[in-house]
Amino acid sequence: MAGKFELYEDKAGEYRFRLKAGNGEIILASEGYVQKASAENGVASVKTNAPNDDRYERKETKSGGYMFNLKASNGQVISTSESYTSASGRDNGIESVKRNAPDARVEDLT
């Protein structure tokens, strides 16, 4: 099963998206957007930037975990990963985004 984006409205009334791998695990999540169109633009930006390794900011969390941000060409964070227990898990997550995001369908849950 291929990956997919889910576009949804959160409890605060903001629009968000998340990228799920084929196994249903969340790989990336967005910030909240006031306008649905802005969240849709975020999805398009992830699809465009995902294949480019230079767009990934690899980080360690304060609690000793690992995560990454996917950034646009202007340096703005588009989406953020879940926390991983190891650097290799984080790197596998990045590879999963590279594989899944460019051709992932969008499921509109709004």
Coordinates of C-alpha atoms in Angstrom, one line a residue:
M1 CA 0.0 0.0 0.0
A2 CA 1.3 3.4 -1.0
G3 CA 1.6 6.4 1.4
K4 CA -1.0 9.1 1.6
F5 CA -1.5 12.6 2.9
E6 CA -4.5 13.2 5.2
L7 CA -5.9 16.8 5.2
Y8 CA -8.0 17.5 8.3
E9 CA -9.3 20.1 10.6
D10 CA -8.1 20.1 14.2
K11 CA -10.1 20.8 17.3
A12 CA -9.0 24.5 17.2
G13 CA -10.5 24.8 13.7
E14 CA -7.1 24.9 11.9
Y15 CA -6.3 22.9 8.8
R16 CA -3.4 20.4 9.0
F17 CA -1.9 17.6 7.0
R18 CA 0.0 14.5 7.9
L19 CA 1.8 12.0 5.7
K20 CA 1.3 8.4 6.4
A21 CA 3.4 5.5 5.2
G22 CA 1.9 2.5 3.5
N23 CA 1.7 0.7 6.9
G24 CA -0.4 3.6 8.4
E25 CA 2.3 5.1 10.5
I26 CA 2.6 8.9 10.5
I27 CA 5.9 10.1 9.0
L28 CA 5.3 13.9 8.9
A29 CA 2.9 16.4 10.4
S30 CA 2.3 20.0 9.5
E31 CA 1.6 23.1 11.6
G32 CA -1.9 24.5 11.7
Y33 CA -3.2 26.7 8.9
V34 CA -6.1 29.1 9.1
Q35 CA -7.0 28.5 5.4
K36 CA -7.5 25.1 3.9
A37 CA -5.8 26.3 0.7
S38 CA -2.6 27.0 2.7
A39 CA -2.6 23.4 4.0
E40 CA -3.1 22.2 0.4
N41 CA -0.1 24.4 -0.6
G42 CA 1.9 22.8 2.2
V43 CA 1.1 19.3 0.8
A44 CA 2.3 20.4 -2.7
S45 CA 5.5 21.8 -1.1
V46 CA 6.2 18.5 0.6
K47 CA 5.7 16.7 -2.6
T48 CA 8.2 19.0 -4.4
N49 CA 10.8 19.2 -1.7
A50 CA 10.7 15.6 -0.4
P51 CA 13.2 14.1 -2.9
N52 CA 15.9 16.7 -2.1
D53 CA 18.1 15.5 0.7
D54 CA 19.3 19.0 1.4
R55 CA 15.8 20.0 2.5
Y56 CA 16.0 17.8 5.6
E57 CA 17.1 19.2 8.9
R58 CA 18.2 16.3 11.1
K59 CA 17.9 17.1 14.8
E60 CA 18.2 15.6 18.3
T61 CA 15.4 16.3 20.8
K62 CA 16.0 17.6 24.3
S63 CA 15.0 14.3 25.7
G64 CA 17.6 12.4 23.6
G65 CA 15.4 11.4 20.8
Y66 CA 15.8 12.1 17.1
M67 CA 13.6 13.9 14.6
F68 CA 13.7 15.9 11.4
N69 CA 12.1 18.9 9.7
L70 CA 11.4 19.1 6.0
K71 CA 12.1 22.7 4.8
A72 CA 11.2 24.6 1.6
S73 CA 13.8 26.2 -0.6
N74 CA 13.3 29.5 1.4
G75 CA 14.3 27.6 4.6
Q76 CA 10.8 27.6 6.1
V77 CA 9.8 24.4 7.9
I78 CA 7.0 22.7 6.0
S79 CA 6.5 19.7 8.3
T80 CA 8.0 17.9 11.2
S81 CA 8.6 14.2 11.9
E82 CA 7.6 12.1 14.8
S83 CA 10.3 11.4 17.4
Y84 CA 12.5 8.4 16.9
T85 CA 14.6 6.5 19.5
S86 CA 17.7 6.3 17.2
A87 CA 19.4 8.3 14.5
S88 CA 19.0 5.3 12.1
G89 CA 15.3 5.3 12.8
R90 CA 15.1 9.0 11.9
D91 CA 17.2 8.4 8.8
N92 CA 14.8 5.6 7.8
G93 CA 11.9 8.0 8.3
I94 CA 13.5 10.5 5.9
E95 CA 14.0 7.8 3.3
S96 CA 10.3 6.8 3.7
V97 CA 9.3 10.4 3.1
K98 CA 11.4 10.5 0.0
R99 CA 9.7 7.3 -1.3
N100 CA 6.2 8.1 -0.3
A101 CA 5.6 11.8 -0.6
P102 CA 6.1 12.6 -4.3
D103 CA 3.3 10.4 -5.5
A104 CA 1.1 10.1 -2.4
R105 CA -2.6 10.8 -2.9
V106 CA -4.4 13.3 -0.7
E107 CA -7.4 12.1 1.4
D108 CA -9.5 15.1 2.4
L109 CA -11.0 14.4 5.8
T110 CA -12.5 17.9 6.3

